[in-house]
mmCIF file with all atom_site columns, C-alpha atoms in Angstrom:
data_model
loop_
_atom_site.group_PDB
_atom_site.id
_atom_site.type_symbol
_atom_site.label_atom_id
_atom_site.label_alt_id
_atom_site.label_comp_id
_atom_site.label_asym_id
_atom_site.label_entity_id
_atom_site.label_seq_id
_atom_site.pdbx_PDB_ins_code
_atom_site.Cartn_x
_atom_site.Cartn_y
_atom_site.Cartn_z
_atom_site.occupancy
_atom_site.B_iso_or_equiv
_atom_site.pdbx_formal_charge
_atom_site.auth_seq_id
_atom_site.auth_comp_id
_atom_site.auth_asym_id
_atom_site.auth_atom_id
_atom_site.pdbx_PDB_model_num
ATOM 1   C CA . MET A 1 1   ? -26.070 2.941   -0.188  1.00 53.00 ? 1   MET A CA 1
ATOM 2   C CA . SER A 1 2   ? -23.313 3.883   -2.650  1.00 55.00 ? 2   SER A CA 1
ATOM 3   C CA . ARG A 1 3   ? -21.977 6.620   -0.380  1.00 60.00 ? 3   ARG A CA 1
ATOM 4   C CA . PHE A 1 4   ? -21.420 4.431   2.635   1.00 58.00 ? 4   PHE A CA 1
ATOM 5   C CA . LEU A 1 5   ? -20.082 1.676   0.369   1.00 61.00 ? 5   LEU A CA 1
ATOM 6   C CA . SER A 1 6   ? -17.460 4.163   -0.800  1.00 67.00 ? 6   SER A CA 1
ATOM 7   C CA . SER A 1 7   ? -16.513 5.074   2.766   1.00 67.00 ? 7   SER A CA 1
ATOM 8   C CA . LEU A 1 8   ? -16.315 1.395   3.749   1.00 66.00 ? 8   LEU A CA 1
ATOM 9   C CA . SER A 1 9   ? -14.101 0.661   0.745   1.00 69.00 ? 9   SER A CA 1
ATOM 10  C CA . ALA A 1 10  ? -11.796 3.545   1.675   1.00 70.00 ? 10  ALA A CA 1
ATOM 11  C CA . LEU A 1 11  ? -11.610 2.221   5.228   1.00 67.00 ? 11  LEU A CA 1
ATOM 12  C CA . ALA A 1 12  ? -10.815 -1.265  3.962   1.00 69.00 ? 12  ALA A CA 1
ATOM 13  C CA . LEU A 1 13  ? -8.108  0.038   1.625   1.00 68.00 ? 13  LEU A CA 1
ATOM 14  C CA . SER A 1 14  ? -6.504  2.003   4.465   1.00 70.00 ? 14  SER A CA 1
ATOM 15  C CA . LEU A 1 15  ? -6.406  -1.161  6.561   1.00 66.00 ? 15  LEU A CA 1
ATOM 16  C CA . VAL A 1 16  ? -4.773  -3.167  3.782   1.00 66.00 ? 16  VAL A CA 1
ATOM 17  C CA . LEU A 1 17  ? -2.124  -0.502  3.260   1.00 66.00 ? 17  LEU A CA 1
ATOM 18  C CA . ALA A 1 18  ? -1.432  -0.130  6.991   1.00 67.00 ? 18  ALA A CA 1
ATOM 19  C CA . LEU A 1 19  ? -0.972  -3.861  7.516   1.00 64.00 ? 19  LEU A CA 1
ATOM 20  C CA . GLY A 1 20  ? 0.329   -4.845  4.097   1.00 60.00 ? 20  GLY A CA 1
ATOM 21  C CA . LEU A 1 21  ? 3.089   -2.376  3.344   1.00 55.00 ? 21  LEU A CA 1
ATOM 22  C CA . PRO A 1 22  ? 5.232   -3.307  6.373   1.00 60.00 ? 22  PRO A CA 1
ATOM 23  C CA . GLN A 1 23  ? 4.724   -6.976  5.489   1.00 56.00 ? 23  GLN A CA 1
ATOM 24  C CA . LEU A 1 24  ? 5.816   -6.474  1.895   1.00 51.00 ? 24  LEU A CA 1
ATOM 25  C CA . ALA A 1 25  ? 8.794   -4.344  2.951   1.00 47.00 ? 25  ALA A CA 1
ATOM 26  C CA . SER A 1 26  ? 10.010  -6.950  5.424   1.00 53.00 ? 26  SER A CA 1
ATOM 27  C CA . THR A 1 27  ? 12.616  -9.473  4.312   1.00 46.00 ? 27  THR A CA 1
ATOM 28  C CA . GLU A 1 28  ? 11.722  -11.855 7.121   1.00 57.00 ? 28  GLU A CA 1
ATOM 29  C CA . HIS A 1 29  ? 8.937   -14.140 5.984   1.00 59.00 ? 29  HIS A CA 1
ATOM 30  C CA . THR A 1 30  ? 8.507   -17.383 7.858   1.00 72.00 ? 30  THR A CA 1
ATOM 31  C CA . TYR A 1 31  ? 5.517   -19.671 7.806   1.00 78.00 ? 31  TYR A CA 1
ATOM 32  C CA . GLY A 1 32  ? 4.454   -21.312 11.041  1.00 86.00 ? 32  GLY A CA 1
ATOM 33  C CA . TRP A 1 33  ? 3.768   -25.043 11.118  1.00 89.00 ? 33  TRP A CA 1
ATOM 34  C CA . ASP A 1 34  ? -0.004  -24.793 10.723  1.00 92.00 ? 34  ASP A CA 1
ATOM 35  C CA . GLU A 1 35  ? 0.327   -22.103 8.065   1.00 94.00 ? 35  GLU A CA 1
ATOM 36  C CA . SER A 1 36  ? 2.822   -24.099 6.041   1.00 93.00 ? 36  SER A CA 1
ATOM 37  C CA . MET A 1 37  ? 1.327   -27.590 6.339   1.00 95.00 ? 37  MET A CA 1
ATOM 38  C CA . HIS A 1 38  ? -2.373  -26.785 6.187   1.00 96.00 ? 38  HIS A CA 1
ATOM 39  C CA . VAL A 1 39  ? -2.542  -23.760 3.864   1.00 97.00 ? 39  VAL A CA 1
ATOM 40  C CA . ALA A 1 40  ? 0.699   -22.878 2.056   1.00 95.00 ? 40  ALA A CA 1
ATOM 41  C CA . LEU A 1 41  ? 1.624   -26.427 1.010   1.00 96.00 ? 41  LEU A CA 1
ATOM 42  C CA . PRO A 1 42  ? -1.777  -27.547 -0.303  1.00 97.00 ? 42  PRO A CA 1
ATOM 43  C CA . ALA A 1 43  ? -2.310  -24.153 -1.946  1.00 97.00 ? 43  ALA A CA 1
ATOM 44  C CA . ALA A 1 44  ? 1.014   -24.424 -3.779  1.00 97.00 ? 44  ALA A CA 1
ATOM 45  C CA . GLN A 1 45  ? 0.288   -28.016 -4.771  1.00 97.00 ? 45  GLN A CA 1
ATOM 46  C CA . MET A 1 46  ? -3.149  -27.101 -6.133  1.00 98.00 ? 46  MET A CA 1
ATOM 47  C CA . ALA A 1 47  ? -1.763  -24.104 -8.023  1.00 97.00 ? 47  ALA A CA 1
ATOM 48  C CA . VAL A 1 48  ? 0.982   -26.192 -9.633  1.00 97.00 ? 48  VAL A CA 1
ATOM 49  C CA . ALA A 1 49  ? -1.456  -28.996 -10.473 1.00 97.00 ? 49  ALA A CA 1
ATOM 50  C CA . LEU A 1 50  ? -3.795  -26.551 -12.201 1.00 96.00 ? 50  LEU A CA 1
ATOM 51  C CA . GLU A 1 51  ? -0.925  -24.889 -14.044 1.00 95.00 ? 51  GLU A CA 1
ATOM 52  C CA . GLU A 1 52  ? 0.305   -28.275 -15.278 1.00 96.00 ? 52  GLU A CA 1
ATOM 53  C CA . GLY A 1 53  ? -3.175  -29.427 -16.229 1.00 96.00 ? 53  GLY A CA 1
ATOM 54  C CA . ARG A 1 54  ? -3.408  -32.300 -13.749 1.00 97.00 ? 54  ARG A CA 1
ATOM 55  C CA . PRO A 1 55  ? -6.950  -32.174 -12.366 1.00 96.00 ? 55  PRO A CA 1
ATOM 56  C CA . GLU A 1 56  ? -6.628  -35.520 -10.595 1.00 97.00 ? 56  GLU A CA 1
ATOM 57  C CA . VAL A 1 57  ? -3.723  -34.202 -8.511  1.00 97.00 ? 57  VAL A CA 1
ATOM 58  C CA . PHE A 1 58  ? -5.639  -30.995 -7.795  1.00 97.00 ? 58  PHE A CA 1
ATOM 59  C CA . ALA A 1 59  ? -8.702  -32.961 -6.658  1.00 97.00 ? 59  ALA A CA 1
ATOM 60  C CA . GLY A 1 60  ? -6.587  -35.243 -4.485  1.00 97.00 ? 60  GLY A CA 1
ATOM 61  C CA . VAL A 1 61  ? -4.924  -32.325 -2.699  1.00 97.00 ? 61  VAL A CA 1
ATOM 62  C CA . LEU A 1 62  ? -8.252  -30.540 -2.222  1.00 97.00 ? 62  LEU A CA 1
ATOM 63  C CA . LEU A 1 63  ? -9.872  -33.634 -0.728  1.00 95.00 ? 63  LEU A CA 1
ATOM 64  C CA . ASP A 1 64  ? -6.894  -34.111 1.600   1.00 96.00 ? 64  ASP A CA 1
ATOM 65  C CA . CYS A 1 65  ? -7.557  -30.720 3.237   1.00 94.00 ? 65  CYS A CA 1
ATOM 66  C CA . GLU A 1 66  ? -8.804  -32.059 6.568   1.00 87.00 ? 66  GLU A CA 1
ATOM 67  C CA . GLN A 1 67  ? -7.214  -30.081 9.412   1.00 91.00 ? 67  GLN A CA 1
ATOM 68  C CA . TYR A 1 68  ? -7.987  -26.837 7.584   1.00 96.00 ? 68  TYR A CA 1
ATOM 69  C CA . PRO A 1 69  ? -10.999 -27.075 5.222   1.00 97.00 ? 69  PRO A CA 1
ATOM 70  C CA . PHE A 1 70  ? -10.379 -26.450 1.549   1.00 97.00 ? 70  PHE A CA 1
ATOM 71  C CA . VAL A 1 71  ? -11.933 -23.002 0.946   1.00 98.00 ? 71  VAL A CA 1
ATOM 72  C CA . PHE A 1 72  ? -9.040  -20.832 2.124   1.00 98.00 ? 72  PHE A CA 1
ATOM 73  C CA . PRO A 1 73  ? -6.228  -22.979 0.659   1.00 98.00 ? 73  PRO A CA 1
ATOM 74  C CA . LEU A 1 74  ? -8.189  -22.901 -2.603  1.00 98.00 ? 74  LEU A CA 1
ATOM 75  C CA . ALA A 1 75  ? -8.362  -19.085 -2.473  1.00 97.00 ? 75  ALA A CA 1
ATOM 76  C CA . VAL A 1 76  ? -4.610  -18.878 -1.882  1.00 97.00 ? 76  VAL A CA 1
ATOM 77  C CA . ALA A 1 77  ? -4.051  -21.340 -4.735  1.00 97.00 ? 77  ALA A CA 1
ATOM 78  C CA . GLY A 1 78  ? -6.108  -19.137 -7.052  1.00 97.00 ? 78  GLY A CA 1
ATOM 79  C CA . ALA A 1 79  ? -4.068  -16.072 -6.130  1.00 95.00 ? 79  ALA A CA 1
ATOM 80  C CA . GLN A 1 80  ? -0.794  -17.930 -6.645  1.00 95.00 ? 80  GLN A CA 1
ATOM 81  C CA . LEU A 1 81  ? -1.964  -19.372 -9.933  1.00 95.00 ? 81  LEU A CA 1
ATOM 82  C CA . VAL A 1 82  ? -2.253  -15.795 -11.181 1.00 94.00 ? 82  VAL A CA 1
ATOM 83  C CA . GLY A 1 83  ? 0.650   -14.128 -9.343  1.00 92.00 ? 83  GLY A CA 1
ATOM 84  C CA . GLY A 1 84  ? 3.105   -16.973 -8.800  1.00 92.00 ? 84  GLY A CA 1
ATOM 85  C CA . LEU A 1 85  ? 4.132   -18.864 -5.701  1.00 93.00 ? 85  LEU A CA 1
ATOM 86  C CA . GLY A 1 86  ? 5.400   -16.867 -2.752  1.00 88.00 ? 86  GLY A CA 1
ATOM 87  C CA . GLU A 1 87  ? 4.732   -16.050 0.860   1.00 88.00 ? 87  GLU A CA 1
ATOM 88  C CA . PRO A 1 88  ? 3.968   -12.316 0.413   1.00 86.00 ? 88  PRO A CA 1
ATOM 89  C CA . LEU A 1 89  ? 1.229   -13.147 -2.087  1.00 88.00 ? 89  LEU A CA 1
ATOM 90  C CA . ALA A 1 90  ? -0.194  -15.856 0.173   1.00 91.00 ? 90  ALA A CA 1
ATOM 91  C CA . ARG A 1 91  ? -0.346  -13.460 3.108   1.00 89.00 ? 91  ARG A CA 1
ATOM 92  C CA . GLY A 1 92  ? -1.685  -10.765 0.813   1.00 88.00 ? 92  GLY A CA 1
ATOM 93  C CA . THR A 1 93  ? -4.676  -13.015 0.130   1.00 92.00 ? 93  THR A CA 1
ATOM 94  C CA . THR A 1 94  ? -5.557  -12.757 3.810   1.00 92.00 ? 94  THR A CA 1
ATOM 95  C CA . LEU A 1 95  ? -5.292  -8.971  3.652   1.00 88.00 ? 95  LEU A CA 1
ATOM 96  C CA . VAL A 1 96  ? -7.645  -8.843  0.680   1.00 89.00 ? 96  VAL A CA 1
ATOM 97  C CA . LEU A 1 97  ? -10.114 -11.034 2.559   1.00 93.00 ? 97  LEU A CA 1
ATOM 98  C CA . LEU A 1 98  ? -9.809  -8.773  5.599   1.00 90.00 ? 98  LEU A CA 1
ATOM 99  C CA . ALA A 1 99  ? -10.620 -5.732  3.464   1.00 88.00 ? 99  ALA A CA 1
ATOM 100 C CA . LEU A 1 100 ? -13.566 -7.614  1.995   1.00 90.00 ? 100 LEU A CA 1
ATOM 101 C CA . GLY A 1 101 ? -14.658 -8.464  5.530   1.00 91.00 ? 101 GLY A CA 1
ATOM 102 C CA . VAL A 1 102 ? -14.706 -4.779  6.480   1.00 88.00 ? 102 VAL A CA 1
ATOM 103 C CA . VAL A 1 103 ? -17.026 -4.011  3.576   1.00 88.00 ? 103 VAL A CA 1
ATOM 104 C CA . LEU A 1 104 ? -19.289 -7.026  4.150   1.00 92.00 ? 104 LEU A CA 1
ATOM 105 C CA . VAL A 1 105 ? -19.667 -6.436  7.897   1.00 92.00 ? 105 VAL A CA 1
ATOM 106 C CA . GLY A 1 106 ? -20.512 -2.824  7.149   1.00 89.00 ? 106 GLY A CA 1
ATOM 107 C CA . LEU A 1 107 ? -23.080 -3.893  4.560   1.00 89.00 ? 107 LEU A CA 1
ATOM 108 C CA . LEU A 1 108 ? -24.610 -6.315  7.034   1.00 93.00 ? 108 LEU A CA 1
ATOM 109 C CA . ALA A 1 109 ? -24.869 -3.650  9.727   1.00 91.00 ? 109 ALA A CA 1
ATOM 110 C CA . GLY A 1 110 ? -26.394 -1.239  7.226   1.00 89.00 ? 110 GLY A CA 1
ATOM 111 C CA . ARG A 1 111 ? -29.001 -3.783  6.183   1.00 89.00 ? 111 ARG A CA 1
ATOM 112 C CA . LEU A 1 112 ? -29.954 -4.487  9.787   1.00 90.00 ? 112 LEU A CA 1
ATOM 113 C CA . ALA A 1 113 ? -30.308 -0.748  10.470  1.00 90.00 ? 113 ALA A CA 1
ATOM 114 C CA . ARG A 1 114 ? -32.556 -0.213  7.438   1.00 87.00 ? 114 ARG A CA 1
ATOM 115 C CA . PRO A 1 115 ? -35.739 0.414   9.475   1.00 86.00 ? 115 PRO A CA 1
ATOM 116 C CA . GLY A 1 116 ? -34.101 3.540   10.904  1.00 86.00 ? 116 GLY A CA 1
ATOM 117 C CA . GLY A 1 117 ? -33.602 5.125   7.495   1.00 87.00 ? 117 GLY A CA 1
ATOM 118 C CA . GLU A 1 118 ? -30.560 5.985   5.387   1.00 84.00 ? 118 GLU A CA 1
ATOM 119 C CA . ALA A 1 119 ? -28.787 7.975   8.108   1.00 86.00 ? 119 ALA A CA 1
ATOM 120 C CA . SER A 1 120 ? -29.011 5.032   10.505  1.00 89.00 ? 120 SER A CA 1
ATOM 121 C CA . MET A 1 121 ? -27.814 2.644   7.791   1.00 87.00 ? 121 MET A CA 1
ATOM 122 C CA . ARG A 1 122 ? -24.795 4.815   7.045   1.00 86.00 ? 122 ARG A CA 1
ATOM 123 C CA . ALA A 1 123 ? -23.891 5.255   10.705  1.00 88.00 ? 123 ALA A CA 1
ATOM 124 C CA . ALA A 1 124 ? -24.265 1.545   11.463  1.00 89.00 ? 124 ALA A CA 1
ATOM 125 C CA . ALA A 1 125 ? -22.211 0.545   8.423   1.00 86.00 ? 125 ALA A CA 1
ATOM 126 C CA . GLN A 1 126 ? -19.380 2.943   9.219   1.00 85.00 ? 126 GLN A CA 1
ATOM 127 C CA . LEU A 1 127 ? -19.319 2.027   12.915  1.00 88.00 ? 127 LEU A CA 1
ATOM 128 C CA . ALA A 1 128 ? -19.215 -1.682  12.093  1.00 89.00 ? 128 ALA A CA 1
ATOM 129 C CA . GLY A 1 129 ? -16.383 -1.124  9.624   1.00 85.00 ? 129 GLY A CA 1
ATOM 130 C CA . VAL A 1 130 ? -14.393 0.880   12.174  1.00 84.00 ? 130 VAL A CA 1
ATOM 131 C CA . LEU A 1 131 ? -14.908 -1.837  14.793  1.00 88.00 ? 131 LEU A CA 1
ATOM 132 C CA . VAL A 1 132 ? -13.490 -4.463  12.437  1.00 88.00 ? 132 VAL A CA 1
ATOM 133 C CA . VAL A 1 133 ? -10.519 -2.276  11.514  1.00 83.00 ? 133 VAL A CA 1
ATOM 134 C CA . THR A 1 134 ? -9.678  -1.461  15.142  1.00 85.00 ? 134 THR A CA 1
ATOM 135 C CA . SER A 1 135 ? -10.321 -4.943  16.505  1.00 87.00 ? 135 SER A CA 1
ATOM 136 C CA . PRO A 1 136 ? -7.369  -6.955  17.857  1.00 89.00 ? 136 PRO A CA 1
ATOM 137 C CA . MET A 1 137 ? -8.212  -9.625  15.271  1.00 87.00 ? 137 MET A CA 1
ATOM 138 C CA . ALA A 1 138 ? -7.210  -7.347  12.400  1.00 85.00 ? 138 ALA A CA 1
ATOM 139 C CA . GLU A 1 139 ? -3.715  -6.826  13.791  1.00 82.00 ? 139 GLU A CA 1
ATOM 140 C CA . ALA A 1 140 ? -3.273  -10.353 15.144  1.00 87.00 ? 140 ALA A CA 1
ATOM 141 C CA . PHE A 1 141 ? -4.540  -12.313 12.146  1.00 91.00 ? 141 PHE A CA 1
ATOM 142 C CA . GLY A 1 142 ? -4.577  -9.877  9.216   1.00 85.00 ? 142 GLY A CA 1
ATOM 143 C CA . ARG A 1 143 ? -1.186  -11.046 7.898   1.00 84.00 ? 143 ARG A CA 1
ATOM 144 C CA . THR A 1 144 ? -1.380  -14.711 8.814   1.00 90.00 ? 144 THR A CA 1
ATOM 145 C CA . LEU A 1 145 ? -2.634  -17.824 7.067   1.00 94.00 ? 145 LEU A CA 1
ATOM 146 C CA . PHE A 1 146 ? -4.934  -18.781 9.920   1.00 96.00 ? 146 PHE A CA 1
ATOM 147 C CA . LEU A 1 147 ? -8.664  -19.110 9.330   1.00 97.00 ? 147 LEU A CA 1
ATOM 148 C CA . GLU A 1 148 ? -10.125 -16.290 11.436  1.00 96.00 ? 148 GLU A CA 1
ATOM 149 C CA . VAL A 1 149 ? -9.979  -13.649 8.701   1.00 95.00 ? 149 VAL A CA 1
ATOM 150 C CA . PRO A 1 150 ? -11.221 -15.909 5.883   1.00 97.00 ? 150 PRO A CA 1
ATOM 151 C CA . PHE A 1 151 ? -14.156 -16.915 8.055   1.00 98.00 ? 151 PHE A CA 1
ATOM 152 C CA . LEU A 1 152 ? -14.907 -13.270 8.852   1.00 96.00 ? 152 LEU A CA 1
ATOM 153 C CA . SER A 1 153 ? -15.355 -12.568 5.147   1.00 96.00 ? 153 SER A CA 1
ATOM 154 C CA . MET A 1 154 ? -17.199 -15.762 4.285   1.00 97.00 ? 154 MET A CA 1
ATOM 155 C CA . GLY A 1 155 ? -19.410 -15.637 7.374   1.00 97.00 ? 155 GLY A CA 1
ATOM 156 C CA . ALA A 1 156 ? -20.301 -11.992 6.734   1.00 96.00 ? 156 ALA A CA 1
ATOM 157 C CA . ALA A 1 157 ? -21.097 -12.781 3.093   1.00 96.00 ? 157 ALA A CA 1
ATOM 158 C CA . ALA A 1 158 ? -23.349 -15.629 4.229   1.00 96.00 ? 158 ALA A CA 1
ATOM 159 C CA . LEU A 1 159 ? -25.140 -13.367 6.711   1.00 95.00 ? 159 LEU A CA 1
ATOM 160 C CA . VAL A 1 160 ? -25.681 -10.655 4.102   1.00 94.00 ? 160 VAL A CA 1
ATOM 161 C CA . ALA A 1 161 ? -27.191 -13.301 1.813   1.00 93.00 ? 161 ALA A CA 1
ATOM 162 C CA . TRP A 1 162 ? -29.259 -14.700 4.700   1.00 92.00 ? 162 TRP A CA 1
ATOM 163 C CA . THR A 1 163 ? -30.804 -11.304 5.434   1.00 90.00 ? 163 THR A CA 1
ATOM 164 C CA . ALA A 1 164 ? -31.459 -10.735 1.726   1.00 88.00 ? 164 ALA A CA 1
ATOM 165 C CA . ARG A 1 165 ? -33.269 -14.061 1.296   1.00 82.00 ? 165 ARG A CA 1
ATOM 166 C CA . ARG A 1 166 ? -36.188 -12.848 3.358   1.00 67.00 ? 166 ARG A CA 1
ATOM 167 C CA . GLU A 1 167 ? -37.062 -10.462 0.578   1.00 63.00 ? 167 GLU A CA 1
ATOM 168 C CA . GLY A 1 168 ? -38.207 -13.476 -1.399  1.00 64.00 ? 168 GLY A CA 1
ATOM 169 C CA . SER A 1 169 ? -36.376 -15.202 -4.251  1.00 77.00 ? 169 SER A CA 1
ATOM 170 C CA . ARG A 1 170 ? -35.359 -18.792 -4.883  1.00 85.00 ? 170 ARG A CA 1
ATOM 171 C CA . GLY A 1 171 ? -32.068 -17.537 -6.275  1.00 88.00 ? 171 GLY A CA 1
ATOM 172 C CA . ARG A 1 172 ? -31.347 -15.669 -3.047  1.00 88.00 ? 172 ARG A CA 1
ATOM 173 C CA . ASP A 1 173 ? -32.202 -18.757 -1.023  1.00 89.00 ? 173 ASP A CA 1
ATOM 174 C CA . LEU A 1 174 ? -29.766 -20.770 -3.120  1.00 92.00 ? 174 LEU A CA 1
ATOM 175 C CA . LEU A 1 175 ? -27.038 -18.129 -2.772  1.00 93.00 ? 175 LEU A CA 1
ATOM 176 C CA . ALA A 1 176 ? -27.480 -18.055 1.001   1.00 93.00 ? 176 ALA A CA 1
ATOM 177 C CA . GLY A 1 177 ? -27.188 -21.849 1.126   1.00 93.00 ? 177 GLY A CA 1
ATOM 178 C CA . VAL A 1 178 ? -24.047 -21.894 -1.016  1.00 96.00 ? 178 VAL A CA 1
ATOM 179 C CA . LEU A 1 179 ? -22.359 -19.200 1.077   1.00 97.00 ? 179 LEU A CA 1
ATOM 180 C CA . LEU A 1 180 ? -23.302 -20.919 4.342   1.00 96.00 ? 180 LEU A CA 1
ATOM 181 C CA . GLY A 1 181 ? -21.773 -24.117 3.005   1.00 96.00 ? 181 GLY A CA 1
ATOM 182 C CA . ALA A 1 182 ? -18.651 -22.220 1.999   1.00 97.00 ? 182 ALA A CA 1
ATOM 183 C CA . ALA A 1 183 ? -18.467 -20.667 5.475   1.00 97.00 ? 183 ALA A CA 1
ATOM 184 C CA . LEU A 1 184 ? -18.678 -24.124 7.030   1.00 97.00 ? 184 LEU A CA 1
ATOM 185 C CA . PHE A 1 185 ? -15.836 -25.339 4.813   1.00 97.00 ? 185 PHE A CA 1
ATOM 186 C CA . THR A 1 186 ? -13.757 -22.293 5.698   1.00 98.00 ? 186 THR A CA 1
ATOM 187 C CA . LYS A 1 187 ? -13.620 -23.070 9.427   1.00 97.00 ? 187 LYS A CA 1
ATOM 188 C CA . PHE A 1 188 ? -15.658 -25.996 10.705  1.00 96.00 ? 188 PHE A CA 1
ATOM 189 C CA . ASN A 1 189 ? -16.302 -25.003 14.311  1.00 96.00 ? 189 ASN A CA 1
ATOM 190 C CA . TYR A 1 190 ? -17.170 -21.383 13.536  1.00 96.00 ? 190 TYR A CA 1
ATOM 191 C CA . GLY A 1 191 ? -19.366 -22.533 10.668  1.00 96.00 ? 191 GLY A CA 1
ATOM 192 C CA . LEU A 1 192 ? -21.302 -24.917 12.906  1.00 96.00 ? 192 LEU A CA 1
ATOM 193 C CA . LEU A 1 193 ? -21.888 -22.139 15.426  1.00 96.00 ? 193 LEU A CA 1
ATOM 194 C CA . LEU A 1 194 ? -23.112 -19.850 12.658  1.00 96.00 ? 194 LEU A CA 1
ATOM 195 C CA . LEU A 1 195 ? -25.495 -22.515 11.335  1.00 94.00 ? 195 LEU A CA 1
ATOM 196 C CA . ALA A 1 196 ? -26.807 -23.182 14.839  1.00 95.00 ? 196 ALA A CA 1
ATOM 197 C CA . GLY A 1 197 ? -27.523 -19.487 15.352  1.00 93.00 ? 197 GLY A CA 1
ATOM 198 C CA . LEU A 1 198 ? -29.303 -19.189 12.016  1.00 93.00 ? 198 LEU A CA 1
ATOM 199 C CA . LEU A 1 199 ? -31.397 -22.292 12.687  1.00 91.00 ? 199 LEU A CA 1
ATOM 200 C CA . ALA A 1 200 ? -32.425 -20.743 16.002  1.00 92.00 ? 200 ALA A CA 1
ATOM 201 C CA . ASP A 1 201 ? -33.268 -17.497 14.204  1.00 84.00 ? 201 ASP A CA 1
ATOM 202 C CA . GLU A 1 202 ? -35.342 -19.370 11.660  1.00 83.00 ? 202 GLU A CA 1
ATOM 203 C CA . GLY A 1 203 ? -37.176 -21.235 14.393  1.00 84.00 ? 203 GLY A CA 1
ATOM 204 C CA . LEU A 1 204 ? -37.945 -18.056 16.311  1.00 80.00 ? 204 LEU A CA 1
ATOM 205 C CA . SER A 1 205 ? -39.186 -16.268 13.218  1.00 71.00 ? 205 SER A CA 1
#
């Protein structure tokens, strides 16, 4: 397990460097309308509210996140609370989530290939990681503030937890539920499709 985790992490780091360094070197940073109004603005407002100790303002901004659910703006706000406001850091949050997605998708594939033994787990994990890295989504959305990459990470985390819950544990059941809820509030339509698929899986099993 640790060996293919290391290879997945190396793959994820390579992806972040390949996509992130040109972004950081560029002097042309421009938010699109959806990025600015539905992620960058509420994230900045939440970060400032937390920094100034105004929880009521923070809660109001979070509850106003309707077009884009609150999970990703909240993640960007957390990053900016630590590193300061700025577009490179906001876009860097997406890159970190993309790298996390590579690792989580690989872990999920490895878990599903467990009946075939360690060699099958390692091969499945590495193949899944490579497919994420080479997918058009990584290039198209890896440096944006759209919701595809955040949902990749959150959805994969929820699926890893969902597969782990079958090993029996109330804590694992609770974790799976929390992560599924977080996935839903990362991107509504994708989250609903994920929940529908898992309900069908539960019914069939």
